[in-house]
Short mmCIF file of C-alpha atoms and ligand atoms in Angstrom, two decimals:
data_model
loop_
_atom_site.label_atom_id
_atom_site.label_comp_id
_atom_site.label_asym_id
_atom_site.label_seq_id
_atom_site.Cartn_x
_atom_site.Cartn_y
_atom_site.Cartn_z
CA ALA A 1 136.43 94.03 -124.82
CA GLN A 2 138.40 91.50 -122.89
CA ALA A 3 137.28 92.85 -119.55
CA GLU A 4 133.71 92.77 -120.85
CA SER A 5 133.83 89.11 -121.87
CA GLN A 6 135.38 88.24 -118.50
CA ASN A 7 132.43 89.93 -116.83
CA VAL A 8 130.01 87.95 -118.90
CA ALA A 9 131.83 84.76 -117.91
CA THR A 10 131.69 85.68 -114.28
CA VAL A 11 128.01 86.43 -114.41
CA LYS A 12 127.31 83.13 -116.13
CA TYR A 13 129.42 81.27 -113.59
CA LYS A 14 127.53 82.90 -110.73
CA THR A 15 124.15 82.12 -112.21
CA GLY A 16 125.30 78.58 -112.72
CA MET A 17 126.32 78.39 -109.04
CA GLN A 18 123.00 79.82 -107.92
CA SER A 19 120.87 77.43 -109.92
CA HIS A 20 123.04 74.54 -108.80
CA GLY A 21 122.49 75.65 -105.20
CA ARG A 22 118.79 76.07 -105.79
CA ARG A 23 118.53 72.65 -107.38
CA LEU A 24 120.34 71.02 -104.42
CA LEU A 25 118.11 72.91 -101.96
CA ALA A 26 114.98 71.71 -103.73
CA MET A 27 116.49 68.18 -103.78
CA GLU A 28 117.19 68.29 -100.10
CA LYS A 29 113.53 68.86 -99.43
CA GLU A 30 112.51 66.11 -101.82
CA ILE A 31 114.90 63.68 -100.14
CA ARG A 32 113.86 64.55 -96.61
CA ASP A 33 110.21 64.24 -97.62
CA GLY A 34 111.15 60.92 -99.19
CA PHE A 35 112.54 59.63 -95.88
CA GLU A 36 109.50 60.95 -94.08
CA ASN A 37 107.04 59.39 -96.52
CA ASN A 38 108.90 56.09 -96.76
CA GLU A 39 109.49 56.56 -100.50
CA PHE A 40 112.84 54.74 -100.26
CA VAL A 41 112.37 50.97 -100.60
CA LEU A 42 114.65 47.98 -100.70
CA TYR A 43 115.08 45.51 -103.54
CA PHE A 44 116.78 42.24 -102.88
CA GLN A 45 119.28 40.28 -104.96
CA PRO A 46 119.86 36.68 -104.13
CA GLN A 47 123.39 35.31 -103.44
CA LEU A 48 123.84 31.74 -104.64
CA ASN A 49 126.13 29.43 -102.68
CA LEU A 50 127.96 27.26 -105.28
CA LEU A 51 128.91 24.56 -102.83
CA ASN A 52 125.39 23.52 -101.89
CA ASN A 53 123.43 25.32 -104.63
CA ARG A 54 121.30 27.16 -102.17
CA ILE A 55 120.52 30.89 -101.80
CA GLU A 56 122.62 31.98 -98.80
CA GLY A 57 121.38 35.50 -98.52
CA PHE A 58 120.10 38.59 -100.23
CA GLU A 59 121.76 41.95 -100.79
CA ALA A 60 119.48 44.87 -100.03
CA LEU A 61 119.69 47.58 -102.68
CA VAL A 62 117.91 50.85 -102.20
CA ARG A 63 115.48 52.35 -104.74
CA TRP A 64 113.51 55.55 -104.61
CA GLN A 65 109.85 55.22 -105.39
CA HIS A 66 109.54 58.84 -106.35
CA PRO A 67 105.96 60.24 -106.45
CA ALA A 68 106.56 62.03 -109.74
CA ARG A 69 109.62 60.41 -111.38
CA GLY A 70 108.87 56.72 -110.74
CA LEU A 71 111.28 54.07 -109.47
CA LEU A 72 114.77 55.56 -109.32
CA GLN A 73 118.10 53.66 -109.19
CA PRO A 74 120.79 54.63 -106.69
CA ALA A 75 123.08 56.13 -109.38
CA SER A 76 120.44 58.85 -109.95
CA PHE A 77 120.16 59.98 -106.36
CA LEU A 78 123.15 58.77 -104.28
CA PRO A 79 125.39 61.61 -105.58
CA ASP A 80 122.89 64.22 -104.37
CA ILE A 81 122.49 62.45 -101.01
CA GLU A 82 126.23 62.47 -100.65
CA SER A 83 126.53 66.22 -101.62
CA LEU A 84 123.88 66.99 -99.05
CA ASN A 85 125.67 65.01 -96.29
CA LEU A 86 122.59 62.78 -95.99
CA LEU A 87 124.40 59.48 -96.53
CA SER A 88 124.35 58.68 -92.86
CA ASP A 89 120.58 59.29 -92.76
CA LEU A 90 120.12 57.01 -95.71
CA ASP A 91 122.25 54.26 -94.11
CA SER A 92 120.25 54.41 -90.89
CA TYR A 93 117.01 54.28 -92.81
CA VAL A 94 118.23 51.31 -94.85
CA LEU A 95 119.52 49.47 -91.75
CA ASP A 96 116.15 49.87 -90.04
CA LEU A 97 114.27 48.75 -93.16
CA ALA A 98 116.57 45.73 -93.62
CA CYS A 99 116.17 44.59 -90.03
CA GLN A 100 112.41 45.02 -90.32
CA THR A 101 112.52 42.80 -93.42
CA VAL A 102 114.56 40.11 -91.65
CA ALA A 103 111.95 40.04 -88.84
CA ARG A 104 109.07 39.97 -91.37
CA LEU A 105 110.59 37.10 -93.46
CA GLN A 106 111.21 35.10 -90.30
CA LYS A 107 107.63 35.53 -89.20
CA GLU A 108 106.16 34.82 -92.66
CA TYR A 109 108.36 31.92 -93.81
CA HIS A 110 109.92 30.65 -90.58
CA ARG A 111 113.35 31.14 -92.09
CA ARG A 112 116.37 32.98 -90.84
CA VAL A 113 117.35 34.97 -93.88
CA THR A 114 120.67 36.83 -94.11
CA ILE A 115 120.43 40.30 -95.57
CA ALA A 116 123.55 42.14 -96.78
CA ILE A 117 123.46 45.91 -96.28
CA ASN A 118 125.71 48.54 -97.96
CA ILE A 119 127.30 50.79 -95.37
CA THR A 120 129.11 53.94 -96.46
CA ALA A 121 132.29 55.33 -94.98
CA VAL A 122 130.63 58.08 -92.91
CA GLU A 123 128.29 55.67 -91.30
CA PHE A 124 130.92 52.99 -90.70
CA GLN A 125 133.14 55.49 -88.94
CA ASP A 126 130.26 56.79 -86.79
CA PRO A 127 130.88 55.70 -83.18
CA GLN A 128 127.06 55.38 -82.83
CA LEU A 129 126.88 52.59 -85.43
CA ILE A 130 127.24 49.68 -83.00
CA GLU A 131 124.68 51.14 -80.60
CA ASN A 132 122.27 51.80 -83.46
CA ILE A 133 122.53 48.20 -84.63
CA GLN A 134 122.13 46.83 -81.11
CA ALA A 135 118.97 48.95 -80.73
CA LEU A 136 117.61 47.53 -84.03
CA LEU A 137 118.35 43.94 -83.11
CA PHE A 138 116.38 44.54 -79.94
CA LYS A 139 113.61 46.51 -81.60
CA TYR A 140 112.94 43.84 -84.22
CA GLN A 141 114.06 40.81 -82.13
CA ILE A 142 116.31 39.45 -84.80
CA THR A 143 119.63 37.53 -84.50
CA PRO A 144 122.84 39.26 -85.50
CA ARG A 145 123.70 36.33 -87.69
CA CYS A 146 121.09 37.63 -90.19
CA LEU A 147 123.09 40.76 -90.89
CA ASP A 148 125.95 41.10 -93.26
CA LEU A 149 127.52 44.52 -93.61
CA GLU A 150 129.18 45.40 -96.90
CA ILE A 151 131.93 47.95 -96.81
CA THR A 152 134.46 48.90 -99.43
CA GLU A 153 138.25 48.61 -99.21
CA ASN A 154 138.56 52.36 -99.05
CA VAL A 155 136.36 52.53 -95.98
CA VAL A 156 138.71 50.16 -94.22
CA MET A 157 141.99 51.64 -95.45
CA THR A 158 141.29 55.36 -94.78
CA GLU A 159 140.74 54.87 -91.07
CA ILE A 160 142.36 51.46 -90.49
CA ALA A 161 142.47 51.51 -86.68
CA THR A 162 138.85 52.59 -86.27
CA ALA A 163 137.62 50.25 -88.94
CA MET A 164 139.53 47.34 -87.40
CA ASP A 165 137.97 48.01 -83.95
CA THR A 166 134.48 48.25 -85.45
CA ILE A 167 134.86 45.12 -87.47
CA VAL A 168 136.12 43.19 -84.42
CA ILE A 169 133.14 44.34 -82.32
CA LEU A 170 130.69 43.42 -85.12
CA GLN A 171 132.25 40.03 -85.49
CA ASN A 172 132.08 39.38 -81.74
CA MET A 173 128.40 40.35 -81.89
CA GLY A 174 127.94 37.68 -84.56
CA ILE A 175 127.37 40.11 -87.48
CA LYS A 176 129.08 39.32 -90.76
CA VAL A 177 131.23 41.82 -92.54
CA SER A 178 132.12 41.68 -96.25
CA ILE A 179 134.42 43.70 -98.46
CA ASP A 180 132.48 45.02 -101.46
CA ASP A 181 133.79 45.91 -104.92
CA PHE A 182 137.06 44.12 -104.17
CA GLY A 183 139.84 45.09 -106.64
CA THR A 184 138.63 48.54 -107.46
CA GLY A 185 140.00 50.37 -104.39
CA TYR A 186 143.30 50.25 -102.74
CA SER A 187 143.91 47.73 -100.04
CA SER A 188 146.94 46.49 -98.23
CA LEU A 189 147.10 42.76 -98.20
CA ALA A 190 148.83 42.91 -94.83
CA TYR A 191 145.74 44.50 -93.35
CA LEU A 192 143.32 42.35 -95.24
CA ARG A 193 145.00 39.37 -93.58
CA LYS A 194 144.33 40.82 -90.10
CA LEU A 195 140.74 41.91 -90.75
CA PRO A 196 138.19 39.46 -89.23
CA ILE A 197 135.86 39.67 -92.28
CA ASP A 198 133.76 36.81 -93.63
CA LYS A 199 133.67 37.46 -97.31
CA ILE A 200 135.34 39.18 -100.17
CA LYS A 201 133.14 40.28 -103.10
CA ILE A 202 134.99 40.48 -106.37
CA ASP A 203 133.91 43.53 -108.34
CA ARG A 204 131.74 43.01 -111.47
CA SER A 205 134.43 44.67 -113.70
CA PHE A 206 136.66 41.57 -113.26
CA ILE A 207 133.81 39.11 -113.88
CA GLU A 208 132.59 40.76 -117.08
CA GLU A 209 135.18 39.06 -119.29
CA VAL A 210 136.26 36.24 -116.98
CA ALA A 211 135.05 33.62 -119.50
CA SER A 212 136.68 35.32 -122.57
CA ASN A 213 139.81 37.16 -121.36
CA ASP A 214 142.77 35.21 -120.04
CA SER A 215 144.25 38.06 -118.01
CA ASP A 216 140.87 38.60 -116.28
CA LEU A 217 140.65 34.86 -115.59
CA THR A 218 144.16 34.99 -114.05
CA ILE A 219 143.17 37.94 -111.88
CA VAL A 220 139.99 36.38 -110.66
CA LYS A 221 141.73 33.07 -109.97
CA SER A 222 144.32 34.82 -107.86
CA MET A 223 141.61 36.69 -106.01
CA VAL A 224 139.87 33.40 -105.18
CA GLU A 225 143.13 31.84 -104.02
CA LEU A 226 144.11 34.89 -102.05
CA SER A 227 140.73 34.93 -100.27
CA HIS A 228 140.90 31.25 -99.46
CA GLY A 229 144.55 31.59 -98.38
CA LEU A 230 143.44 34.27 -95.90
CA GLY A 231 140.59 32.01 -94.68
CA LYS A 232 137.81 34.20 -96.24
CA ARG A 233 134.93 33.24 -98.38
CA VAL A 234 134.72 34.76 -101.87
CA LEU A 235 131.72 35.88 -103.91
CA ALA A 236 131.74 37.01 -107.52
CA GLU A 237 129.47 40.00 -108.34
CA GLY A 238 127.72 40.68 -111.67
CA VAL A 239 127.43 37.13 -113.05
CA GLU A 240 125.35 37.45 -116.21
CA THR A 241 126.05 34.30 -118.20
CA GLU A 242 126.16 30.56 -117.88
CA GLU A 243 129.78 30.56 -119.08
CA GLN A 244 130.83 32.97 -116.29
CA LEU A 245 129.10 30.80 -113.79
CA ARG A 246 130.88 27.67 -115.12
CA VAL A 247 134.30 29.31 -114.94
CA LEU A 248 133.65 30.56 -111.40
CA ARG A 249 132.56 27.13 -110.28
CA ASN A 250 135.68 25.62 -111.84
CA ILE A 251 138.09 27.91 -110.02
CA GLY A 252 136.40 27.31 -106.71
CA CYS A 253 134.47 30.55 -106.07
CA ASP A 254 132.19 30.09 -103.02
CA ALA A 255 129.19 32.14 -104.11
CA VAL A 256 127.85 34.32 -106.92
CA GLN A 257 125.44 37.15 -107.40
CA GLY A 258 124.19 38.62 -110.67
CA TYR A 259 121.47 38.93 -113.29
CA TYR A 260 122.03 35.33 -114.40
CA ILE A 261 120.78 34.21 -111.03
CA SER A 262 118.30 37.07 -110.52
CA LYS A 263 117.98 40.80 -110.81
CA PRO A 264 117.20 42.65 -107.57
CA ILE A 265 113.53 42.05 -106.82
CA PRO A 266 110.99 43.62 -104.42
CA GLU A 267 110.20 41.90 -101.13
CA ALA A 268 106.89 40.46 -102.36
CA ALA A 269 108.74 38.60 -105.12
CA LEU A 270 111.02 36.82 -102.57
CA LYS A 271 108.19 34.44 -101.87
CA LYS A 272 109.33 31.94 -104.52
CA TYR A 273 112.62 31.37 -102.66
CA PHE A 274 110.81 30.17 -99.58
CA THR A 275 107.82 28.23 -100.75
CA ARG A 276 109.53 25.51 -102.67
P1 C2E B 301 127.01 47.38 -105.05
O1 C2E B 301 126.86 47.32 -103.59
O2 C2E B 301 128.31 46.87 -105.63
O3 C2E B 301 125.80 46.64 -105.67
C1 C2E B 301 125.80 45.89 -106.87
C2 C2E B 301 125.17 46.66 -108.00
O4 C2E B 301 125.32 45.92 -109.19
C3 C2E B 301 123.68 46.91 -107.84
O5 C2E B 301 123.35 48.13 -108.48
C4 C2E B 301 123.06 45.76 -108.58
O6 C2E B 301 121.75 45.95 -109.04
C5 C2E B 301 124.04 45.65 -109.80
N1 C2E B 301 124.10 44.31 -110.36
C6 C2E B 301 123.87 43.08 -109.76
N2 C2E B 301 124.06 42.07 -110.62
C7 C2E B 301 124.42 42.65 -111.80
C8 C2E B 301 124.68 42.05 -113.07
O7 C2E B 301 124.70 40.88 -113.28
N3 C2E B 301 124.99 42.94 -114.05
C9 C2E B 301 125.05 44.31 -113.85
N4 C2E B 301 125.33 45.06 -114.85
N5 C2E B 301 124.75 44.86 -112.68
C10 C2E B 301 124.48 44.06 -111.64
P2 C2E B 301 122.51 49.19 -107.83
O8 C2E B 301 121.37 48.63 -107.07
O9 C2E B 301 122.17 50.24 -108.91
O10 C2E B 301 123.50 49.87 -106.77
C11 C2E B 301 124.63 50.51 -107.13
C12 C2E B 301 125.46 50.86 -105.90
O11 C2E B 301 124.78 51.79 -105.12
C13 C2E B 301 125.76 49.65 -105.08
O12 C2E B 301 126.87 48.88 -105.55
C14 C2E B 301 126.06 50.36 -103.72
O13 C2E B 301 127.39 50.79 -103.73
C15 C2E B 301 125.14 51.52 -103.75
N6 C2E B 301 123.95 51.21 -102.99
C16 C2E B 301 122.83 50.50 -103.38
N7 C2E B 301 121.97 50.39 -102.38
C17 C2E B 301 122.53 51.03 -101.31
C18 C2E B 301 122.09 51.34 -99.94
O14 C2E B 301 121.08 50.87 -99.48
N8 C2E B 301 122.91 52.01 -99.13
C19 C2E B 301 124.11 52.48 -99.59
N9 C2E B 301 124.87 53.17 -98.74
N10 C2E B 301 124.56 52.28 -100.86
C20 C2E B 301 123.78 51.56 -101.65
MG1 MG B 302 127.13 45.90 -102.20
MG1 MG B 303 129.76 45.66 -105.33
MG1 MG B 304 129.43 49.67 -104.90
#
């Protein structure tokens, strides 16, 4: 009887594997078609500079305008894209789209707008990245100062030497580099000091209770001091309330991003930021 039940378990397991494989295979086709048909689009979330009260840039956040399932958030498709090793394709697609947007905004509103782009580990460690970006700058005739690449601490720390070289080259080209989700990964402060990055983005999880929890306030204060001590700018992510904004202003945070300022919005809705 025991052998029998083991068999049943094995069979179930195998069927599970097969349907998982089948699902991924179907998904791969959907995703590739999605790239082909330009179903992936960018939404933009403004970043507010607290020193001059101006919008200093916009973070590009990918969405999938799926023909059958509607507008999908990254959490629902990034894991599949990662399993299928298509993250690098997504990043190239997003980079192109972001540069295209910079060019379009400049043409339409005569403004140089900085767009922040999320770059994953695979893409950041790709030796082709620099060349790809140079080609895009040329293709769309945009200035490198309009690009801000967001990478996480883990991207930097797993391949420190390569990451350091890439960041130095990007900086020399005039492209900004920011550390995203700061505080959630592992980073060595010694390396952080040496990295020629522009900005540290404090993860939303620390901001959530910054106005109500003393330990969180202490942590965020230290992160602001640390960033400034290292000569970097610091932005708080996920600001949802007036109280959080007030606290962040008081402790000298340079910039904020979050629903309180604006949710991510489609390109057409950016107009209001330029026609005032
Ligand atoms: P992230 O880069 O840390 O982006 C911030 C996320 O927080 C975004 O979620 C944004 O919509 C959300 N957010 C912003 N303000 C608030 C707020 O006040 N409250 C709350 N609760 N959330 C807020 P989103 O767009 O779902 O993206 C999630 C993650 O997916 C991003 O985290 C980023 O790691 C990744 N991602 C998004 N777009 C891209 C992309 O184009 N390429 C790559 N490689 N990754 C992307
Ligand atoms: Mg980001
Ligand atoms: Mg983040
Ligand atoms: Mg993130």
